[in-house]
GROMACS .gro file of C-alpha atoms in nm:
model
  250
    1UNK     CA    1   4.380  -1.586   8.307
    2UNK     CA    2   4.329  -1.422   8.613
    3UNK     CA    3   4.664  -1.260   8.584
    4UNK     CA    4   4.566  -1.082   8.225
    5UNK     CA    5   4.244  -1.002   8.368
    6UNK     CA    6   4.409  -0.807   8.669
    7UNK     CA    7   4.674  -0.656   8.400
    8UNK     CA    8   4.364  -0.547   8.211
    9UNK     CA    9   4.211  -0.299   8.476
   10UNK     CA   10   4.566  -0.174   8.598
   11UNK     CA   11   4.605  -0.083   8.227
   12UNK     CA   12   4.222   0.078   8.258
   13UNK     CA   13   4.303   0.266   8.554
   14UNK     CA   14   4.583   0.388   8.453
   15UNK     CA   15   4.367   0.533   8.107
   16UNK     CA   16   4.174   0.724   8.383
   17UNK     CA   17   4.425   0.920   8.570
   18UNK     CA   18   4.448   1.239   8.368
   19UNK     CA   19   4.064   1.239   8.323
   20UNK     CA   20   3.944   1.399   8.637
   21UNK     CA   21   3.717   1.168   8.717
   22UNK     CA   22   3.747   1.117   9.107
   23UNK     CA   23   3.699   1.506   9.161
   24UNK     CA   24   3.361   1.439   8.920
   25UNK     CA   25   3.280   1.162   9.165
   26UNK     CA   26   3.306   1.398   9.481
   27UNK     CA   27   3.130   1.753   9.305
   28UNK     CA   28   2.806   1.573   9.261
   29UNK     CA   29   2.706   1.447   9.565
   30UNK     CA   30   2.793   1.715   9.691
   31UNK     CA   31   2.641   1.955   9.471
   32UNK     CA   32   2.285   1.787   9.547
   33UNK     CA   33   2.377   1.815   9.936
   34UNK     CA   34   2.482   2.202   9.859
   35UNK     CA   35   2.175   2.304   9.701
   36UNK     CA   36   1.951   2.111   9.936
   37UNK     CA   37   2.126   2.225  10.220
   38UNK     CA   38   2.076   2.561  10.134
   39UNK     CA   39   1.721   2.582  10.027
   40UNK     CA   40   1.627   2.401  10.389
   41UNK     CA   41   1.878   2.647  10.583
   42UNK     CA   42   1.700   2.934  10.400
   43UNK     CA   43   1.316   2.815  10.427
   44UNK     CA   44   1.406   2.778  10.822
   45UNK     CA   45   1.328   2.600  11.078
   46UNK     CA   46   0.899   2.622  11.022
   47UNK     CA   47   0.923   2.470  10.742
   48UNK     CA   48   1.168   2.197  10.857
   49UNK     CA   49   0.960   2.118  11.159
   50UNK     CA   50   0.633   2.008  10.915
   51UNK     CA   51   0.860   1.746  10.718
   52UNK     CA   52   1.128   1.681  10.922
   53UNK     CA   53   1.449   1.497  10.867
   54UNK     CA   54   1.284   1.207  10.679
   55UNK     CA   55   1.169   1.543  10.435
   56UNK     CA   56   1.533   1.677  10.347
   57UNK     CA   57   1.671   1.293  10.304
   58UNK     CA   58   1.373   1.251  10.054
   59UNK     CA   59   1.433   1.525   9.899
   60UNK     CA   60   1.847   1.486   9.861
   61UNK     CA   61   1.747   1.103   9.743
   62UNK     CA   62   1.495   1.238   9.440
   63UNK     CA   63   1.768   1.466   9.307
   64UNK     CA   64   2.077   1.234   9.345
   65UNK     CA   65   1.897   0.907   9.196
   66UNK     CA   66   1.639   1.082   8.952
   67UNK     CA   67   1.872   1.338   8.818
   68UNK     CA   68   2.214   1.327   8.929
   69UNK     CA   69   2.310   0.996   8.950
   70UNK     CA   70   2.211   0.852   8.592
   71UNK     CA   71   2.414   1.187   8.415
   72UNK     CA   72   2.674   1.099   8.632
   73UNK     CA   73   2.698   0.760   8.501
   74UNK     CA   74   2.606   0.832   8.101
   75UNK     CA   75   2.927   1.077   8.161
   76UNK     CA   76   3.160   0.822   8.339
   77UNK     CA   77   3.051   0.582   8.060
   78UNK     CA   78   3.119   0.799   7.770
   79UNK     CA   79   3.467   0.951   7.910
   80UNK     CA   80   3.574   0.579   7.944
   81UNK     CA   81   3.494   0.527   7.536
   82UNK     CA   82   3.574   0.833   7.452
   83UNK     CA   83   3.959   0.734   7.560
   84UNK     CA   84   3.964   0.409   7.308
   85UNK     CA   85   3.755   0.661   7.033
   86UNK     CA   86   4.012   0.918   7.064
   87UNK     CA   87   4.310   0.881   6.820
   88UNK     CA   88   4.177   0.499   6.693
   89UNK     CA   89   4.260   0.397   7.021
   90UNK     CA   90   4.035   0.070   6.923
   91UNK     CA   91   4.295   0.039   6.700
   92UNK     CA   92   4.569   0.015   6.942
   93UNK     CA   93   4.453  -0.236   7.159
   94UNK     CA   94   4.282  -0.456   6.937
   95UNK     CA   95   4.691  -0.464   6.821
   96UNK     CA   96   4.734  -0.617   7.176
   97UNK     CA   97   4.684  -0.990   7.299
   98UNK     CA   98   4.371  -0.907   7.460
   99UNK     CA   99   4.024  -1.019   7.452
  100UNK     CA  100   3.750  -0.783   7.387
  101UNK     CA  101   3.503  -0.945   7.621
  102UNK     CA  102   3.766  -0.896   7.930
  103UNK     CA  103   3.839  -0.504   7.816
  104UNK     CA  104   3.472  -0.428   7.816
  105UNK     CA  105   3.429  -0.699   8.156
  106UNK     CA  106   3.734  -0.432   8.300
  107UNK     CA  107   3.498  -0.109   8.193
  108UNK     CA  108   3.224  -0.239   8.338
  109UNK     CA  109   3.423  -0.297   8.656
  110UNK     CA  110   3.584   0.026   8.698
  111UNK     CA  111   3.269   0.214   8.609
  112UNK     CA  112   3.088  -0.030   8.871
  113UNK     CA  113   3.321   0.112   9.113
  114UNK     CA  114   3.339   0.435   9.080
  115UNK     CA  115   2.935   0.480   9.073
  116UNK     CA  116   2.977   0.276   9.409
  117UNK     CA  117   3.232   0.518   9.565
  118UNK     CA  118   2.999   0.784   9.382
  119UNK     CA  119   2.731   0.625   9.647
  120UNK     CA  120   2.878   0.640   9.959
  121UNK     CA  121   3.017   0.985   9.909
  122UNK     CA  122   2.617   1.024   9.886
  123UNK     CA  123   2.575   0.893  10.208
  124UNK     CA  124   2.894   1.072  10.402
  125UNK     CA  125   2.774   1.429  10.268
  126UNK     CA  126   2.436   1.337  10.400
  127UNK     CA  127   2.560   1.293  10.787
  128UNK     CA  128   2.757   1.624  10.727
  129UNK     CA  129   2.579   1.804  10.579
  130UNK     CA  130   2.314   1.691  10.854
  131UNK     CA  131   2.598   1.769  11.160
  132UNK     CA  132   2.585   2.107  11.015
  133UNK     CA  133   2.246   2.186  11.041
  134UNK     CA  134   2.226   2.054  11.384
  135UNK     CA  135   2.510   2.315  11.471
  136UNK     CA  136   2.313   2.548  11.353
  137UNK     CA  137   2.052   2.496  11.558
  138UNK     CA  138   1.846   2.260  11.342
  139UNK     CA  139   1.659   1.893  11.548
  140UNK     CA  140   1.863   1.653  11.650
  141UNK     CA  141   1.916   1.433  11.347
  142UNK     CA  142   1.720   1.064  11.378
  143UNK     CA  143   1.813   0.811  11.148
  144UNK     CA  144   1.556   0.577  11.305
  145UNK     CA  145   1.374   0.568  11.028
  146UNK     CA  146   1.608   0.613  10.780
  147UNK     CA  147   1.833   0.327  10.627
  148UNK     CA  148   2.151   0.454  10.493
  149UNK     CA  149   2.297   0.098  10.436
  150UNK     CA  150   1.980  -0.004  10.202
  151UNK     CA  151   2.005   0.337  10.003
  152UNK     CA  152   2.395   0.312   9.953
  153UNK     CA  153   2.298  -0.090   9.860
  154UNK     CA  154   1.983  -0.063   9.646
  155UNK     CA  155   2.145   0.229   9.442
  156UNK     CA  156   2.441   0.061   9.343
  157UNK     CA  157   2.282  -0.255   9.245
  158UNK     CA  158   1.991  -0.055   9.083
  159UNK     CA  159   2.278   0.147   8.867
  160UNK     CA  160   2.452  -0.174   8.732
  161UNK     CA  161   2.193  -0.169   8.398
  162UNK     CA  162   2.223   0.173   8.377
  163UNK     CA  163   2.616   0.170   8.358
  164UNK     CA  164   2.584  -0.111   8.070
  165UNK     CA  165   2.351   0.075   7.883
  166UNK     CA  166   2.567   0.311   7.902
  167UNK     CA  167   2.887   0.123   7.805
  168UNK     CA  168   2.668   0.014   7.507
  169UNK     CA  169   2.607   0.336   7.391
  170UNK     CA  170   2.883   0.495   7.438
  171UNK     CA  171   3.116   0.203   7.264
  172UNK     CA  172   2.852   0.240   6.959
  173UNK     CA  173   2.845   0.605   6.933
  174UNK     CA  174   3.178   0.777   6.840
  175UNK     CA  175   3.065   1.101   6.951
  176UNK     CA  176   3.053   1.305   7.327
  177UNK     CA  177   2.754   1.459   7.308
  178UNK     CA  178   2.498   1.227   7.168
  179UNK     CA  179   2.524   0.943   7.512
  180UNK     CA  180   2.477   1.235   7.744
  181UNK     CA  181   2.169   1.358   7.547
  182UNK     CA  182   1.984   1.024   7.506
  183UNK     CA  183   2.072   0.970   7.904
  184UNK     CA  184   1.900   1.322   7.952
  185UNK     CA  185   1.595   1.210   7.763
  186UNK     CA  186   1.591   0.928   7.945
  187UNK     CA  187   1.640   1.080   8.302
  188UNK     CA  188   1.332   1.278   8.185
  189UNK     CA  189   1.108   0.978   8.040
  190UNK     CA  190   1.180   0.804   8.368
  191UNK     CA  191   1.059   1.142   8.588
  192UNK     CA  192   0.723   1.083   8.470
  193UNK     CA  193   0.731   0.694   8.433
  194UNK     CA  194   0.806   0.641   8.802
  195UNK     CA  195   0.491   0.787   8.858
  196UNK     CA  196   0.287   0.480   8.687
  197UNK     CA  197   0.256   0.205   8.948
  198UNK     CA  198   0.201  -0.026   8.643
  199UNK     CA  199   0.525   0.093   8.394
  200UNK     CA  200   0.776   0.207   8.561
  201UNK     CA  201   0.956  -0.146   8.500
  202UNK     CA  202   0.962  -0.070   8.161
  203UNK     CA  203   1.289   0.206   8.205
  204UNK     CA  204   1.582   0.107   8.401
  205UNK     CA  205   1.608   0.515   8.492
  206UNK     CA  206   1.316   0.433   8.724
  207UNK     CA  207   1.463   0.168   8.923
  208UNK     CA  208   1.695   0.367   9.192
  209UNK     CA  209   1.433   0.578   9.280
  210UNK     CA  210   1.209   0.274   9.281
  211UNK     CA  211   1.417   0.056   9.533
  212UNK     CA  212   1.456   0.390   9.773
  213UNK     CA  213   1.151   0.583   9.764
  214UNK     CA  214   0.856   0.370   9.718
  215UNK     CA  215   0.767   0.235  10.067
  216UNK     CA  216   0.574  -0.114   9.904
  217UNK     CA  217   0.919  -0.353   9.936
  218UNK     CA  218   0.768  -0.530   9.662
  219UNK     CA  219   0.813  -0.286   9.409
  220UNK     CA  220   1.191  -0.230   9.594
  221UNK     CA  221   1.237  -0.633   9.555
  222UNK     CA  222   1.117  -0.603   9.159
  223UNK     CA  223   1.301  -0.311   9.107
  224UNK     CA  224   1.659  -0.497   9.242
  225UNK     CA  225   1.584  -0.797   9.122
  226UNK     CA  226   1.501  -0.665   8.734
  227UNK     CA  227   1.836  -0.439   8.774
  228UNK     CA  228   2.014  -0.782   8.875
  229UNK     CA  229   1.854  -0.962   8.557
  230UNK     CA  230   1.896  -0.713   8.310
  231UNK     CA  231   2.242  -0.683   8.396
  232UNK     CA  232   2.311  -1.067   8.343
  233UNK     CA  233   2.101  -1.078   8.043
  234UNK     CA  234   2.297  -0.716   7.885
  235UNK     CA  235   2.643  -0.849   7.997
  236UNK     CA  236   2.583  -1.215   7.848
  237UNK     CA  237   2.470  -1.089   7.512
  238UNK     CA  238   2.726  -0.848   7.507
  239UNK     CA  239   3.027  -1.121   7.554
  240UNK     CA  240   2.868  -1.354   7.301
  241UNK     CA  241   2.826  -1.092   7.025
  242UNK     CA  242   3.199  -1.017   7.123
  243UNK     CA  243   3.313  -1.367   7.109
  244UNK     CA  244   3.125  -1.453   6.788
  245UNK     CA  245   3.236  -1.140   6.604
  246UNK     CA  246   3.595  -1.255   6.716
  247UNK     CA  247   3.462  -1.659   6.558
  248UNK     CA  248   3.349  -1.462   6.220
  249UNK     CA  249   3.685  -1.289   6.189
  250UNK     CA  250   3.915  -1.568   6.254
   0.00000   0.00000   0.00000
C-alpha cells in the first residue's frame, strides 16, 4: 500500500513539471517583498523610524496572507485539476488500478507542499530583502520581537483548509476561471470579516492573518486549531463520498 501510495505522487509530480509552478512559487513572495520594499525605500527613513521594523514585517504579512497567499493557492489548486480536466484525463486514470481517495490524498500532498515551500520563500525574502535595506543605510534589523518560525508555522497549518477547499472546487468545476474568481471573492469577504472579533471564524480566508497578526494567542490558538479541524472534517468526508461512490458503482 505504501508502495502505490509513493508511485501515486511520483506519477503527480511528474504531471507538474511542464506547468511552471516552482517559478509561480518563487514570483510571489517575492513580488509582495518587491513592492513593499520599494514603497518603504521610497517613503525614507522618517517614515520608517515611526513604525519601525515590526511596521514593514506587518505590512509584508497583510499582503502575503490576506491577498497573496490564498490566490496563490486557488491557482495551484486549479492548475493541478485542470491537468486531469484537460483531454478527459479523469478518464485516463480512472482506467488505472488506482484509488480515487489516494489520487486526491497525493493532490492534497503536493499542493500541501508546495504552499509550504511557498512559506519559507516568504520568510528568506523577508531577511533579504531586510539585509538590503540595512545596506542602504536603513536600522539595524531586530527580530526580537518578531517570530519568523511561528509565521512560517501558523501559515502553513492555517492554509491546509484553504488548499482543500480549493481541491474541492476545482475537481467540481471543469473550468479555469471560475475557482480563481470565487477565491477572489472570498479573499475579499475575508478583508472585511477579519475585522469582526466575533465572525471571523466563520471564513477560513481569515485564519492566516488571524494566527499572525492578532496579538490575543487565543484567537491565534482558535484560528490553528479550527484550520486543523476543518481539515480533518473536509478530508474525511471527502474519502467517504469517494469510497461510497466507488461501493454504488461496483
Amino acid at each position: 500500500m505504501l508502495k502505490q501510495t509513493l508511485t501515486v505522487l511520483l506519477c503527480e509530480c511528474t504531471k507538474l513539471k511542464r506547468q511552471w509552478l516552482i517559478p509561480l512559487l518563487f514570483a510571489c513572495p517575492l513580488a509582495v517583498i518587491s513592492l513593499q520594499f520599494l514603497v518603504t525605500f521610497e517613503r525614507g527613513l522618517d517614515v520608517f523610524a515611526e513604525f519601525g521594523w515590526f511596521g514593514y514585517i506587518s505590512a509584508n504579512s497583510t499582503l502575503w496572507l490576506g491577498l497573496m497567499l490564498p490566490m496563490l493557492i486557488a491557482l495551484v489548486t486549479t492548475i493541478i485539476h485542470q491537468i486531469e480536466h484537460k483531454d478527459n484525463g479523469w478518464l485516463l486514470m480512472s482506467s488505472f488500478a488506482i484509488s480515487p481517495i489516494k489520487l486526491f490524498i497525493a493532490k492534497f500532498t503536493i499542493t500541501s507542499l508546495l504552499i509550504v515551500l511557498a512559506n519559507l520563500l516568504m520568510v528568506c525574502f523577508i531577511f533579504i530583502s531586510a539585509w538590503l535595506l540595512m545596506q542602504l543605510g536603513f536600522p539595524q534589523f531586530e527580530s526580537a520581537n518578531i517570530s519568523f518560525l511561528q509565521f512560517f508555522i501558523n501559515a502553513s497549518i492555517t492554509s491546509l483548509p484553504i488548499i482543500l477547499i480549493g481541491l474541492i472546487i476545482s475537481k467540481l468545476i471543469n473550468n479555469f476561471a471560475a475557482p480563481i474568481c470565487a477565491a477572489f471573492i472570498m479573499v475579499v469577504f475575508a478583508m472585511n470579516l477579519s475585522r469582526s472579533e466575533s465572525h471571523w471564524f466563520y471564513s477560513p480566508w481569515t485564519y492566516p492573518m488571524i494566527s499572525i497578526q492578532v496579538a490575543d494567542q487565543t484567537a491565534t490558538n482558535l484560528a490553528i486549531t479550527l484550520s486543523l479541524g476543518l481539515s480533518a472534517v473536509l478530508l474525511v468526508t471527502v474519502c467517504t463520498l469517494f469510497w461510497w461512490r466507488h461501493k454504488q458503482v461496483a
